[in-house]
Amino acid sequence: MKFLKFFFIFLFVFFIFLFFLFQSNNFQNSIVKLGIKNLVLPSSIFPEYDALSALVCGSKSPLAHPTRAETCILIKAGDKYFIFDVGDKSVSNLMNWRIPLDKLEYVFISHLHIDHYSDIEDLHMWSWVGMNRDSKLMVYGPDGIKEVLGKIEDASQIDYRYRNEHHGDNFAPLDIAGFDAKIIQEFNVPIYDKDQIKISAFPVNHHPIDPSLGFKIEYKNRSIVISGDTIYSENVLKASKNVDVLFHEAMSTEILNMLYEVLPTDSLSRVGIKDVQNYHTEAIDAARLAKKANVQHLILYHLLPAPRNYLLENIFVRGLKEEFKNFTLSNDGTIVFLPTNSKEIIVREIK
Ligand SMILES: [Zn+2]
Ligand SMILES: [Zn+2]
């Protein structure tokens, strides 16, 4: 009894002491300094060992979600970084994870729906000002990419000039401000072929958005396919034969139809909810495709709509396990490591 009494008195005094300690400016500063180090050190989310890795930097489709970013997948092959699509808020994710954006080799845009490139200006900015990018931002995309990026570059001229006038040529060099846009004209042949990394594109079916592209990334003995926006596509099936990981876009018509029912009958959004269903893939069809292609692991992304809770996640993947067991419903921060010396597939979540 006596011991308990002393223990509680000790706890009480200890918490009072802590309370006053936390009021001290010096103590607050030392705590912040400790934490701040972690905000500026290079990213440690990728493994030390040689691997092909993929990080979902945006998992949602255009439909609203309070926290998720729009479509974005970062690939790290050996020590090289590539980005596939860069939708709204995805660059903020990449910066929070301290990805060295000036080290990007290429950016690939699957098609010219704005949810796939709306953060390209931020990506340009955060790989340019005060960074070590040594050329314009290299962006590969379908026909139309030069026109879109040319107009973005024109609209950004004032910002480029302001940054340069304020920070100088070393910090914001005008000669590398802007984009080096290239049109992908050939399919199923490497666009990038260096250091045992091969990246190729193939057409998918997101009609009437033509062309729309999917991508295949190979590094040593490991491989990843990214579907882009598409209905069930034989080209995705062909490209995905025996790959380690397939990132496939996915929708839940069950949830979309619930949304449709609750909207007022005169709401224009009802038209949109019906229309999107004819150019995206039902989650269960992505699972069937993965099984048919003998994919090792399926990651669903570009979620339409992106689930907001456990219940909606469950509805989104209804019946999938019966078709194909090895799947992940992605979040912003779903990350996959494929070590090059094995067949192992490691899937994790980072915050
Ligand atoms: Zn999209
Ligand atoms: Zn689209």
PDB file of C-alpha atoms in Angstrom, residues 36-160:
ATOM      1  CA  ILE A  36      13.848  17.980 -38.168  1.00  0.00           C
ATOM      2  CA  LYS A  37      16.971  15.984 -39.053  1.00  0.00           C
ATOM      3  CA  ASN A  38      14.692  13.206 -40.273  1.00  0.00           C
ATOM      4  CA  LEU A  39      12.885  15.652 -42.563  1.00  0.00           C
ATOM      5  CA  VAL A  40      15.991  16.650 -44.499  1.00  0.00           C
ATOM      6  CA  LEU A  41      17.978  13.420 -44.656  1.00  0.00           C
ATOM      7  CA  PRO A  42      17.673  11.460 -47.926  1.00  0.00           C
ATOM      8  CA  SER A  43      14.897   8.916 -48.161  1.00  0.00           C
ATOM      9  CA  SER A  44      15.472   5.595 -46.414  1.00  0.00           C
ATOM     10  CA  ILE A  45      12.353   3.862 -47.636  1.00  0.00           C
ATOM     11  CA  PHE A  46      14.129   1.783 -50.279  1.00  0.00           C
ATOM     12  CA  PRO A  47      16.221  -1.259 -49.385  1.00  0.00           C
ATOM     13  CA  GLU A  48      20.032  -1.303 -49.464  1.00  0.00           C
ATOM     14  CA  TYR A  49      20.031  -4.442 -51.600  1.00  0.00           C
ATOM     15  CA  ASP A  50      19.685  -4.392 -55.399  1.00  0.00           C
ATOM     16  CA  ALA A  51      15.991  -4.382 -56.356  1.00  0.00           C
ATOM     17  CA  LEU A  52      13.235  -3.253 -58.650  1.00  0.00           C
ATOM     18  CA  SER A  53      10.872  -1.262 -56.422  1.00  0.00           C
ATOM     19  CA  ALA A  54       7.564   0.534 -56.963  1.00  0.00           C
ATOM     20  CA  LEU A  55       5.883   3.068 -54.718  1.00  0.00           C
ATOM     21  CA  VAL A  56       2.275   4.220 -55.122  1.00  0.00           C
ATOM     22  CA  CYS A  57       2.547   8.013 -54.840  1.00  0.00           C
ATOM     23  CA  GLY A  58      -1.124   8.449 -55.759  1.00  0.00           C
ATOM     24  CA  SER A  59      -3.825   5.779 -55.573  1.00  0.00           C
ATOM     25  CA  LYS A  60      -7.076   7.550 -56.383  1.00  0.00           C
ATOM     26  CA  SER A  61      -8.988   8.370 -59.557  1.00  0.00           C
ATOM     27  CA  PRO A  62     -10.496  11.856 -60.018  1.00  0.00           C
ATOM     28  CA  LEU A  63     -13.428  11.216 -57.632  1.00  0.00           C
ATOM     29  CA  ALA A  64     -12.915  13.102 -54.362  1.00  0.00           C
ATOM     30  CA  HIS A  65     -11.089  11.636 -51.375  1.00  0.00           C
ATOM     31  CA  PRO A  66      -9.932  13.619 -48.309  1.00  0.00           C
ATOM     32  CA  THR A  67      -6.352  12.319 -48.141  1.00  0.00           C
ATOM     33  CA  ARG A  68      -5.307  10.325 -51.208  1.00  0.00           C
ATOM     34  CA  ALA A  69      -3.458  11.777 -54.195  1.00  0.00           C
ATOM     35  CA  GLU A  70      -4.346  11.098 -57.836  1.00  0.00           C
ATOM     36  CA  THR A  71      -2.538   8.504 -59.902  1.00  0.00           C
ATOM     37  CA  CYS A  72       1.231   8.259 -59.564  1.00  0.00           C
ATOM     38  CA  ILE A  73       3.695   5.354 -59.434  1.00  0.00           C
ATOM     39  CA  LEU A  74       7.372   5.852 -58.673  1.00  0.00           C
ATOM     40  CA  ILE A  75       9.728   3.144 -59.922  1.00  0.00           C
ATOM     41  CA  LYS A  76      13.249   2.647 -58.599  1.00  0.00           C
ATOM     42  CA  ALA A  77      15.369   0.226 -60.651  1.00  0.00           C
ATOM     43  CA  GLY A  78      18.838  -0.190 -59.165  1.00  0.00           C
ATOM     44  CA  ASP A  79      19.703   3.438 -58.370  1.00  0.00           C
ATOM     45  CA  LYS A  80      17.550   5.025 -61.105  1.00  0.00           C
ATOM     46  CA  TYR A  81      14.192   6.720 -60.475  1.00  0.00           C
ATOM     47  CA  PHE A  82      11.252   7.010 -62.894  1.00  0.00           C
ATOM     48  CA  ILE A  83       7.718   8.381 -62.432  1.00  0.00           C
ATOM     49  CA  PHE A  84       4.629   7.073 -64.194  1.00  0.00           C
ATOM     50  CA  ASP A  85       1.847   9.687 -64.094  1.00  0.00           C
ATOM     51  CA  VAL A  86       1.793  12.547 -61.656  1.00  0.00           C
ATOM     52  CA  GLY A  87      -1.740  13.423 -60.529  1.00  0.00           C
ATOM     53  CA  ASP A  88      -2.922  16.005 -58.021  1.00  0.00           C
ATOM     54  CA  LYS A  89      -1.126  15.968 -54.606  1.00  0.00           C
ATOM     55  CA  SER A  90       1.286  13.198 -55.656  1.00  0.00           C
ATOM     56  CA  VAL A  91       4.343  15.488 -55.570  1.00  0.00           C
ATOM     57  CA  SER A  92       3.476  16.454 -52.009  1.00  0.00           C
ATOM     58  CA  ASN A  93       3.598  12.712 -51.159  1.00  0.00           C
ATOM     59  CA  LEU A  94       6.956  12.320 -52.928  1.00  0.00           C
ATOM     60  CA  MET A  95       8.387  15.267 -51.026  1.00  0.00           C
ATOM     61  CA  ASN A  96       7.102  13.987 -47.690  1.00  0.00           C
ATOM     62  CA  TRP A  97       8.908  10.706 -48.399  1.00  0.00           C
ATOM     63  CA  ARG A  98      12.046  12.698 -49.345  1.00  0.00           C
ATOM     64  CA  ILE A  99      12.362  11.208 -52.842  1.00  0.00           C
ATOM     65  CA  PRO A 100      15.277  12.954 -54.614  1.00  0.00           C
ATOM     66  CA  LEU A 101      13.205  14.467 -57.435  1.00  0.00           C
ATOM     67  CA  ASP A 102      16.243  15.962 -59.190  1.00  0.00           C
ATOM     68  CA  LYS A 103      17.547  12.404 -59.686  1.00  0.00           C
ATOM     69  CA  LEU A 104      14.599  11.405 -61.892  1.00  0.00           C
ATOM     70  CA  GLU A 105      15.628   9.902 -65.187  1.00  0.00           C
ATOM     71  CA  TYR A 106      12.311  10.190 -67.033  1.00  0.00           C
ATOM     72  CA  VAL A 107       8.679  10.969 -66.318  1.00  0.00           C
ATOM     73  CA  PHE A 108       6.120   8.937 -68.291  1.00  0.00           C
ATOM     74  CA  ILE A 109       2.545  10.105 -68.825  1.00  0.00           C
ATOM     75  CA  SER A 110       0.078   7.366 -69.785  1.00  0.00           C
ATOM     76  CA  HIS A 111      -2.513   9.654 -71.420  1.00  0.00           C
ATOM     77  CA  LEU A 112      -3.625  13.238 -71.436  1.00  0.00           C
ATOM     78  CA  HIS A 113      -6.475  13.136 -68.941  1.00  0.00           C
ATOM     79  CA  ILE A 114      -5.541  15.837 -66.459  1.00  0.00           C
ATOM     80  CA  ASP A 115      -5.705  13.530 -63.394  1.00  0.00           C
ATOM     81  CA  HIS A 116      -2.541  11.925 -64.800  1.00  0.00           C
ATOM     82  CA  TYR A 117      -0.402  15.043 -65.131  1.00  0.00           C
ATOM     83  CA  SER A 118      -1.933  17.857 -63.054  1.00  0.00           C
ATOM     84  CA  ASP A 119       1.054  17.920 -60.642  1.00  0.00           C
ATOM     85  CA  ILE A 120       3.678  18.163 -63.396  1.00  0.00           C
ATOM     86  CA  GLU A 121       4.338  21.854 -62.623  1.00  0.00           C
ATOM     87  CA  ASP A 122       5.098  21.003 -58.987  1.00  0.00           C
ATOM     88  CA  LEU A 123       7.316  18.145 -60.104  1.00  0.00           C
ATOM     89  CA  HIS A 124       9.158  20.573 -62.364  1.00  0.00           C
ATOM     90  CA  MET A 125       9.517  23.137 -59.584  1.00  0.00           C
ATOM     91  CA  TRP A 126      10.762  20.725 -56.913  1.00  0.00           C
ATOM     92  CA  SER A 127      13.278  19.115 -59.232  1.00  0.00           C
ATOM     93  CA  TRP A 128      14.581  22.516 -60.374  1.00  0.00           C
ATOM     94  CA  VAL A 129      14.878  25.281 -57.730  1.00  0.00           C
ATOM     95  CA  GLY A 130      17.831  24.558 -55.474  1.00  0.00           C
ATOM     96  CA  MET A 131      18.176  21.045 -56.873  1.00  0.00           C
ATOM     97  CA  ASN A 132      20.767  19.270 -58.970  1.00  0.00           C
ATOM     98  CA  ARG A 133      18.772  18.517 -62.120  1.00  0.00           C
ATOM     99  CA  ASP A 134      21.176  19.116 -65.005  1.00  0.00           C
ATOM    100  CA  SER A 135      18.700  19.296 -67.922  1.00  0.00           C
ATOM    101  CA  LYS A 136      15.070  20.151 -68.585  1.00  0.00           C
ATOM    102  CA  LEU A 137      12.557  17.711 -67.088  1.00  0.00           C
ATOM    103  CA  MET A 138      12.371  14.757 -69.498  1.00  0.00           C
ATOM    104  CA  VAL A 139       8.776  13.695 -70.088  1.00  0.00           C
ATOM    105  CA  TYR A 140       7.604  10.917 -72.401  1.00  0.00           C
ATOM    106  CA  GLY A 141       3.946  10.690 -73.328  1.00  0.00           C
ATOM    107  CA  PRO A 142       1.437  10.028 -76.097  1.00  0.00           C
ATOM    108  CA  ASP A 143       0.764  12.270 -79.067  1.00  0.00           C
ATOM    109  CA  GLY A 144      -0.265  15.676 -77.682  1.00  0.00           C
ATOM    110  CA  ILE A 145       2.307  15.709 -74.871  1.00  0.00           C
ATOM    111  CA  LYS A 146       4.434  18.396 -76.547  1.00  0.00           C
ATOM    112  CA  GLU A 147       1.432  20.663 -76.970  1.00  0.00           C
ATOM    113  CA  VAL A 148       0.263  20.254 -73.353  1.00  0.00           C
ATOM    114  CA  LEU A 149       3.700  20.720 -71.785  1.00  0.00           C
ATOM    115  CA  GLY A 150       4.551  23.560 -74.182  1.00  0.00           C
ATOM    116  CA  LYS A 151       1.497  25.483 -72.961  1.00  0.00           C
ATOM    117  CA  ILE A 152       2.294  24.742 -69.291  1.00  0.00           C
ATOM    118  CA  GLU A 153       5.837  25.955 -69.907  1.00  0.00           C
ATOM    119  CA  ASP A 154       4.533  29.158 -71.547  1.00  0.00           C
ATOM    120  CA  ALA A 155       2.225  29.804 -68.608  1.00  0.00           C
ATOM    121  CA  SER A 156       5.105  29.298 -66.159  1.00  0.00           C
ATOM    122  CA  GLN A 157       7.542  31.758 -67.793  1.00  0.00           C
ATOM    123  CA  ILE A 158       6.750  34.504 -65.270  1.00  0.00           C
ATOM    124  CA  ASP A 159       7.364  32.138 -62.351  1.00  0.00           C
ATOM    125  CA  TYR A 160      10.656  30.927 -63.886  1.00  0.00           C
TER     126      TYR A 160
END
